[in-house]
Short mmCIF file of C-alpha atoms in Angstrom, two decimals:
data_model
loop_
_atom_site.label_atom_id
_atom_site.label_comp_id
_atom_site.label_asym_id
_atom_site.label_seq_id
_atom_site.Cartn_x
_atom_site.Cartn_y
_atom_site.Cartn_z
CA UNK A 1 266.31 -16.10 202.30
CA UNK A 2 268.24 -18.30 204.82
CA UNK A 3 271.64 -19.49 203.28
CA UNK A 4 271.43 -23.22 204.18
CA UNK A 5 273.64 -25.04 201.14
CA UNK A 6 275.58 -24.20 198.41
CA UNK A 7 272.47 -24.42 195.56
CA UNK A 8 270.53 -21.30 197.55
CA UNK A 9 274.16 -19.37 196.79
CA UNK A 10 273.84 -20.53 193.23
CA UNK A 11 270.35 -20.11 193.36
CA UNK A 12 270.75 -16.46 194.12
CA UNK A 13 273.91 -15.70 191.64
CA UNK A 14 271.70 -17.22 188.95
CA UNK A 15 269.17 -14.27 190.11
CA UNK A 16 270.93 -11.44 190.56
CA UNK A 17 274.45 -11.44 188.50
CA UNK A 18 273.51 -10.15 184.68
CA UNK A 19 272.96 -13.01 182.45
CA UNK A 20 276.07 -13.03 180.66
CA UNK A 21 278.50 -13.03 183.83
CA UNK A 22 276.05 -16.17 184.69
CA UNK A 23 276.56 -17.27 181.71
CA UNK A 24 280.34 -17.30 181.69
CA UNK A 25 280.95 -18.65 185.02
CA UNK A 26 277.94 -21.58 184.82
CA UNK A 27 279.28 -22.54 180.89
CA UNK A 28 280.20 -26.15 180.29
CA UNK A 29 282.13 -26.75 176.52
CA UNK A 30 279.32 -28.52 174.07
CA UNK A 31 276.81 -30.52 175.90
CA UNK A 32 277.91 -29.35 179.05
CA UNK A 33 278.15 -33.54 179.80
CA UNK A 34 281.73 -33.42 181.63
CA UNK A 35 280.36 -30.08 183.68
CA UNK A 36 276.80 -32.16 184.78
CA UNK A 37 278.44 -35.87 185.04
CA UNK A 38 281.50 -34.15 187.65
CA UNK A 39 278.10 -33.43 189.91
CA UNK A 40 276.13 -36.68 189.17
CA UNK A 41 279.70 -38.77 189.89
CA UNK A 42 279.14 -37.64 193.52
CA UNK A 43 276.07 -38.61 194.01
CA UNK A 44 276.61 -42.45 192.30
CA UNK A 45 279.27 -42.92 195.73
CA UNK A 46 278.00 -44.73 198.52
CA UNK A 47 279.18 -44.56 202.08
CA UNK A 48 279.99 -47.76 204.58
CA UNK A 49 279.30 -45.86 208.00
CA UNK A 50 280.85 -47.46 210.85
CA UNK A 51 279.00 -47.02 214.42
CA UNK A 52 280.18 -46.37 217.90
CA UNK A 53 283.24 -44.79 216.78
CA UNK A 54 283.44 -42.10 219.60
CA UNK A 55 283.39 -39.02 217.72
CA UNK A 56 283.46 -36.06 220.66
CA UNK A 57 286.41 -34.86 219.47
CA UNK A 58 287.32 -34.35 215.77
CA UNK A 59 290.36 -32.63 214.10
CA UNK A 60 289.12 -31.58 210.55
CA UNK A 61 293.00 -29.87 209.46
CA UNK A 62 295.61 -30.77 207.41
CA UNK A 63 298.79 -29.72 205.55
CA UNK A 64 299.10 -29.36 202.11
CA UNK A 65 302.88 -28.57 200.68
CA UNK A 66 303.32 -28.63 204.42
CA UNK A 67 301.23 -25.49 204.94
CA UNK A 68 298.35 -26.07 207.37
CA UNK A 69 294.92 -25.49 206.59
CA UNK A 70 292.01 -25.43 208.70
CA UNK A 71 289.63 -28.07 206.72
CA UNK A 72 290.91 -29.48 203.53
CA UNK A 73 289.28 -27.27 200.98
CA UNK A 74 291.22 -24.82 199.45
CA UNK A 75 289.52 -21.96 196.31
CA UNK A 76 290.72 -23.01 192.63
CA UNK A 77 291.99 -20.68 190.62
CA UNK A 78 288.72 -18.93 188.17
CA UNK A 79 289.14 -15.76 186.42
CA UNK A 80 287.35 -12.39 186.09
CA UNK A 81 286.30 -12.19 190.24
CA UNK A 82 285.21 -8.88 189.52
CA UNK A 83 282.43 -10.13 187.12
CA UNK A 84 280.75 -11.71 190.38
CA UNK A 85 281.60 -8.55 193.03
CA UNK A 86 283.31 -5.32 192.43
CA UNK A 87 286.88 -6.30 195.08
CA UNK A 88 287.03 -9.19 193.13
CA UNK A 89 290.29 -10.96 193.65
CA UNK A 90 290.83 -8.80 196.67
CA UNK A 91 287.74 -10.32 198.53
CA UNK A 92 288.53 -13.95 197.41
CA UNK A 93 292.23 -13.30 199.27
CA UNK A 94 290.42 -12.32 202.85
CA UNK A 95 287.41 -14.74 202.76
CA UNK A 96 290.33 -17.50 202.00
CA UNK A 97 292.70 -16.20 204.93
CA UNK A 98 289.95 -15.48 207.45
CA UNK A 99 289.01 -19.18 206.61
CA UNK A 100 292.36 -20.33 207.06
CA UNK A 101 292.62 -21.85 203.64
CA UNK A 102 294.75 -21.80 200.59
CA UNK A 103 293.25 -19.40 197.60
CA UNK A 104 295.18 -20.13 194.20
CA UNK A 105 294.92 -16.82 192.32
CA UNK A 106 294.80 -17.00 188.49
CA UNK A 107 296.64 -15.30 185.71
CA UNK A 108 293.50 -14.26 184.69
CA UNK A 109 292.63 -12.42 187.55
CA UNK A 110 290.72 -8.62 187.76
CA UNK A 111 293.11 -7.63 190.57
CA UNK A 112 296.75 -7.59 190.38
CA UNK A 113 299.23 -10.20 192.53
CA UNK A 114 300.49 -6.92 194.37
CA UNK A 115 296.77 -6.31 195.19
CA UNK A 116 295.63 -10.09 196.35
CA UNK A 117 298.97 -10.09 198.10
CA UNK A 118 298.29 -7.21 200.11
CA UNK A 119 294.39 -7.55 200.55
CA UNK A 120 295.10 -10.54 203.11
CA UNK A 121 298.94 -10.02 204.69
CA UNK A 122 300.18 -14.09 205.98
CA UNK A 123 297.48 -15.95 203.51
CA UNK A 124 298.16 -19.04 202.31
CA UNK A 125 298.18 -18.42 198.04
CA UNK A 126 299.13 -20.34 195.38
CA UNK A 127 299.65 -19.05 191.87
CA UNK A 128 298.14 -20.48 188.71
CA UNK A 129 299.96 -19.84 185.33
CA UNK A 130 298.92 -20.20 181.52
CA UNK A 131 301.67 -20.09 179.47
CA UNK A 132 301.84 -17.54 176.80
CA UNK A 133 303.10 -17.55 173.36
CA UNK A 134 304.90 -14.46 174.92
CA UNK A 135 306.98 -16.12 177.52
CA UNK A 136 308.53 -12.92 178.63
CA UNK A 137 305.37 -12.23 180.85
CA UNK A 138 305.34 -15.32 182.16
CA UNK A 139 308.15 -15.87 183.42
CA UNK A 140 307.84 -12.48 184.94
CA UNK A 141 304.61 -13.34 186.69
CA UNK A 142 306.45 -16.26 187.91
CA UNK A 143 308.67 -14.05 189.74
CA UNK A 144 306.64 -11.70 190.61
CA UNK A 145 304.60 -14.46 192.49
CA UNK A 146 307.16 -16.08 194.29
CA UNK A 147 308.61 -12.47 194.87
CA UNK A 148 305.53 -11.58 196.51
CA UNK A 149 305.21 -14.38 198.82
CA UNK A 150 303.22 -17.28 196.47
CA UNK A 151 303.65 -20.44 197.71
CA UNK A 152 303.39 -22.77 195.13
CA UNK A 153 303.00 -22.70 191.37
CA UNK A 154 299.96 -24.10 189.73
CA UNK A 155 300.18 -25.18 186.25
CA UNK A 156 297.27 -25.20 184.08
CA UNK A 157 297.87 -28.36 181.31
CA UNK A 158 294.33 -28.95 180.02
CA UNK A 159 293.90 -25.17 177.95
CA UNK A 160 296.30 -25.22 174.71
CA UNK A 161 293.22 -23.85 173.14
CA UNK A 162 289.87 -22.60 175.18
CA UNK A 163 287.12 -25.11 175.07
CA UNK A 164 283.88 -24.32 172.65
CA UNK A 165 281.48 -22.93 175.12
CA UNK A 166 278.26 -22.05 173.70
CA UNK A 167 276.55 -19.26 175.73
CA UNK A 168 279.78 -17.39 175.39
CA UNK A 169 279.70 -17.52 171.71
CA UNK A 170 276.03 -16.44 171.71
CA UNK A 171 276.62 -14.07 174.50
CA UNK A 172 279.62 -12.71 172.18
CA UNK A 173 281.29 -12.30 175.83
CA UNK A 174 283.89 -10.03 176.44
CA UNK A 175 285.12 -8.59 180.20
CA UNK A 176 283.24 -5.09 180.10
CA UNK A 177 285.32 -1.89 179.15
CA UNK A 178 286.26 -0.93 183.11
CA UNK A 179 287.78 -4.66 184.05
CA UNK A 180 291.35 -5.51 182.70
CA UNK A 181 293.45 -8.63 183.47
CA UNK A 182 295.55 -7.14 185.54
CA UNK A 183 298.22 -9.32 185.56
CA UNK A 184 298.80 -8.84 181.43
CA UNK A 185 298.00 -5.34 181.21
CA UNK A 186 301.79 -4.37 180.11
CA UNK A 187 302.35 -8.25 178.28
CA UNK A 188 300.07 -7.04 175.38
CA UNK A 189 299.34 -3.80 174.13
CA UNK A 190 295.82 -3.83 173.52
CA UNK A 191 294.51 -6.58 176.19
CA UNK A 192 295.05 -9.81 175.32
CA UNK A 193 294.75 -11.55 172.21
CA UNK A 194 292.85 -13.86 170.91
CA UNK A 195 295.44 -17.40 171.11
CA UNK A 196 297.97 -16.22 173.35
CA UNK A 197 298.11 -19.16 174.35
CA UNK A 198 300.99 -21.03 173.72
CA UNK A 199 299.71 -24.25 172.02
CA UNK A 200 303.40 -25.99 171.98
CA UNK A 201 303.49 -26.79 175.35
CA UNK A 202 305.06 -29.83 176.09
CA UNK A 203 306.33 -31.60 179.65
CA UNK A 204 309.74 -30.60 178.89
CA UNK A 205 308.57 -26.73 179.69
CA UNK A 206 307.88 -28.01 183.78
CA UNK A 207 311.92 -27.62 183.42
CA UNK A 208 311.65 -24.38 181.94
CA UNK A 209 309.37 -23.58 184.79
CA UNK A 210 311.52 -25.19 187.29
CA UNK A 211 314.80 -22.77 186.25
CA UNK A 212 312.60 -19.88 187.06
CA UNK A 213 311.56 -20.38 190.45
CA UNK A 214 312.36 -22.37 193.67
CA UNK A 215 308.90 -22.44 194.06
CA UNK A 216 307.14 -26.21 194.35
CA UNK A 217 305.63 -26.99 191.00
CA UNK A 218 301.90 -28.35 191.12
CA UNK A 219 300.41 -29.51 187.53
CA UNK A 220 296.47 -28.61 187.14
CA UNK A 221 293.98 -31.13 184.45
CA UNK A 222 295.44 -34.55 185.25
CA UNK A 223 292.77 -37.26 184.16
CA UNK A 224 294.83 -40.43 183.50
CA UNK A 225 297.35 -42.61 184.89
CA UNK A 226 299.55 -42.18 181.93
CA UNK A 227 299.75 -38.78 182.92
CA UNK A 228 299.41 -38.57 186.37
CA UNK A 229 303.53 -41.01 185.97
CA UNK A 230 304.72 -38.82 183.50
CA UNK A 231 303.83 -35.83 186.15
CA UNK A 232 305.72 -37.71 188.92
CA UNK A 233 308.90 -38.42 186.39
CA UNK A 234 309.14 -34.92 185.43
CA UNK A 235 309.62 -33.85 189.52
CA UNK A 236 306.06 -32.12 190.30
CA UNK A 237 305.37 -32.30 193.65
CA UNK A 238 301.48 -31.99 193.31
CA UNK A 239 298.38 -32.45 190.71
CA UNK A 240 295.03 -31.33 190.80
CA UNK A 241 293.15 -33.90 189.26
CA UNK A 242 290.35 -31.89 187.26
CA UNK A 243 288.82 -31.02 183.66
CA UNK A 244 288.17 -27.59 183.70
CA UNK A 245 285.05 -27.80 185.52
CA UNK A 246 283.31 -29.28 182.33
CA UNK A 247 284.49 -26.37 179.95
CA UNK A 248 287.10 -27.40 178.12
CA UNK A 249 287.11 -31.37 176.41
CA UNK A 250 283.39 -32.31 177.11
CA UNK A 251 282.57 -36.12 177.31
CA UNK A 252 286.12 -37.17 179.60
CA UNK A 253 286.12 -38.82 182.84
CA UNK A 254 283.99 -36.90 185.93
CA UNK A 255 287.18 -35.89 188.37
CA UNK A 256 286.31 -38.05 191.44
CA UNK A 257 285.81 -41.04 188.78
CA UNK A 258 289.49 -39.97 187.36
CA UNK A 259 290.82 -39.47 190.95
CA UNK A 260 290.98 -43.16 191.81
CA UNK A 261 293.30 -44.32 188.96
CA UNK A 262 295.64 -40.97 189.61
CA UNK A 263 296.06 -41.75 193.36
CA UNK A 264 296.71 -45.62 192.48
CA UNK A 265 299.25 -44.26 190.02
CA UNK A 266 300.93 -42.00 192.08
CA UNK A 267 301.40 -44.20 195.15
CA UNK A 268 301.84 -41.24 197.57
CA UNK A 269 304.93 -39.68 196.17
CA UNK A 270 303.38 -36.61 194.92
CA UNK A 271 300.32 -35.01 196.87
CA UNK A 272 296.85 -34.97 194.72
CA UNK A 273 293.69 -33.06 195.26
CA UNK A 274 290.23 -32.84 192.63
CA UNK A 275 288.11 -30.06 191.61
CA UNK A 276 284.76 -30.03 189.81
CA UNK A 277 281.31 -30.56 190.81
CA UNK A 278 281.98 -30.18 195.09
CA UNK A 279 279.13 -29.19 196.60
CA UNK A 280 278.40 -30.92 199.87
CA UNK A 281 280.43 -31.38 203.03
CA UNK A 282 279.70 -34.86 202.26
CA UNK A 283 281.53 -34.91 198.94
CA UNK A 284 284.63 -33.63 200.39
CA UNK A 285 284.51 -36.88 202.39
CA UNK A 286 284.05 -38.70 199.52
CA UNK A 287 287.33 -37.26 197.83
CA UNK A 288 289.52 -37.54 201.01
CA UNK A 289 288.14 -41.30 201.25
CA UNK A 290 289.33 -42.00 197.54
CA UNK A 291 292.90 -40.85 198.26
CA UNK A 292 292.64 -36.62 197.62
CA UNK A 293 294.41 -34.66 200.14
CA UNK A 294 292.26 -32.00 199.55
CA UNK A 295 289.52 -30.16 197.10
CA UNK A 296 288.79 -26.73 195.66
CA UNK A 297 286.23 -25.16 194.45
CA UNK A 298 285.79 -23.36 191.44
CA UNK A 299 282.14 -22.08 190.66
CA UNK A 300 281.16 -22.46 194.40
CA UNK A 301 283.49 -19.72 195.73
CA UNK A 302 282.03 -17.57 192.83
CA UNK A 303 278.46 -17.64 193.72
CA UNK A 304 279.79 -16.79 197.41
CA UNK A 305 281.24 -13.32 195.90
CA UNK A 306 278.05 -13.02 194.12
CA UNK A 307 276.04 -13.17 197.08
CA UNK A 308 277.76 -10.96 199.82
CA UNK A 309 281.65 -10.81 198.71
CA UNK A 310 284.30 -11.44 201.34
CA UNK A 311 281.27 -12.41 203.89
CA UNK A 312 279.46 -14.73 201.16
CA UNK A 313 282.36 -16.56 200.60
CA UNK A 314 283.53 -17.03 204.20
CA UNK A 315 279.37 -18.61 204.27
CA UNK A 316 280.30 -20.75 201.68
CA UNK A 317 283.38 -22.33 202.93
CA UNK A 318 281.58 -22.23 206.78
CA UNK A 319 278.77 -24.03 205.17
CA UNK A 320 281.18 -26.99 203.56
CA UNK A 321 283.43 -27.07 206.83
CA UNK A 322 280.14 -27.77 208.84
CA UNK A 323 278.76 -30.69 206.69
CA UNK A 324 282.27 -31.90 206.75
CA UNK A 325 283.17 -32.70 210.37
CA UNK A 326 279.23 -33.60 210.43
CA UNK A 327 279.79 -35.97 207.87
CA UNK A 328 282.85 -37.51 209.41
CA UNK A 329 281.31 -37.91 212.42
CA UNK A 330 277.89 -39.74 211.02
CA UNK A 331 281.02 -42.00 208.78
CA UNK A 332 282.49 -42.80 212.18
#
């Protein structure tokens, strides 16, 4: 089967990973509205295409933090990598350096931060962080990212409790007995517990953060404007404008629709990018054109491990770069 567009990868995941790894990485939270409507918001935008632009020469990078990238789509942070291919993390790391792109590992990763760092020596990472009730091992994976050469920490605001998704419920899913969460293993003696979580969260803790590390600070689940100000006031120098991809508050805004009021809110003195429902070079065009410096993909990436590891995921990201420039050229 010729690989032609991101559906045949999820067409073939959908095929070939066992149902209840599908499950887990396809699962919306209730309805699954958010998950569909973050798709269906992409295809409700319209381009203006201007002609006779001269397009022989495009330049398709950009900088994010200041880091270059070679197109602006980076790989969010999703956990269990191993559910979809047996490197997991590890494979994620190369495909994302061989693509010149940023890869923000998770805390709930299958590999360890020693192991992503040194799958892909001089790649551009970023480190995503749930804090725990026990804030002892967070604050130590904090260090230990920026110790091992993380640039940038990504804070996950939108999980004080995990979204009601239903297949997983049914599924009763659990990681099987060989995978571990690497990153926890010593936090929590017998894997980690049900609401570890810490609940109490507040904006106050991006201080506590900020004592920990010099690293820059980047706040994940961003859907207002109310928020996106309070982000700016509390010295962030990034969001990522998304809802979970659909699985944790069902029935919000679709990201790209939620992007618009963040940027105006904003006013360019903090950098935002969306996730959720990116599947077409043309979308990434979309998201640029509404005021995101850059995307990620969640699910996407996953199906690309599914499919061929390391090499499916480098088609994946090939695939999006492609109908990318194409798209900016037929935009003019």
């Amino acid at each position: 089967m010729a690989m032609v567009c991101l559906s045949d990868f999820e067409a073939y995941a959908k095929k070939y990973l066992p149902k209840i790894a599908w499950d887990y990485f396809a699962a919306g939270a209730d309805d699954c509205t958010t998950r569909d409507e973050n798709i269906l918001a992409y295809k409700r935008i319209r381009f203006r295409p201007r002609m006779l632009r001269d397009v022989s020469v495009m330049d398709i990078r950009t900088k994010i933090l200041g880091s270059e990238i070679s197109f602006p789509v980076g790989i969010a942070p999703t956990g269990f990598h191993q559910l979809a291919w047996p490197d997991g993390e590890k494979s994620t790391a190369r495909a994302a350096r061989a693509m010149n792109t940023c890869y923000i590992a998770s805390t709930y990763s299958t590999c360890t931060l020693e192991e992503i760092s040194a799958a892909a020596p001089g790649g551009l990472r970023w480190f995503q962080l749930y804090i725990h009730r026990n804030r002892a091992a967070s604050q130590q994976l904090v260090q230990q990212a920026e110790a091992l050469g993380f640039r940038a920490l990504v804070l996950t605001a939108d999980l004080p409790y995990t979204g009601k998704r239903r297949d997983d419920v049914r599924n009763g899913f659990r990681l099987p007995p060989h995978m571990k969460l690497k990153n926890l293993e010593g936090a929590f003696e017998y894997g980690l517990p049900p609401n570890s979580l810490d609940p109490s969260v507040t904006w106050n803790d991006i201080y506590w953060l900020r004592s920990l590390t010099r690293l820059p600070i980047i706040i994940k689940g961003i859907l207002t404007r109310d928020d996106a100000e309070l982000a700016v006031r509390h010295g962030v120098q990034g969001i990522i404008v998304s809802n979970h991809g659909g699985r944790q508050l069902d029935e919000g805004p679709a990201t790209i629709d939620a992007l618009v009021e963040v940027v105006e809110a904003v006013r360019g003195r903090v950098e935002v990018y969306v996730d959720g429902g990116i599947r077409k070079g043309s979308d990434v065009l979309k998201a640029l054109a509404l005021g995101a410096k850059c995307v990620f993909i969640g699910r996407p990436a996953v199906w690309g491990l599914a499919y061929k590891g390391e090499e499916g995921l480098q088609n994946v990201l090939r695939i999006l770069q492609d109908e990318f420039r194409l798209s900016m050229a037929l935009a003019g």
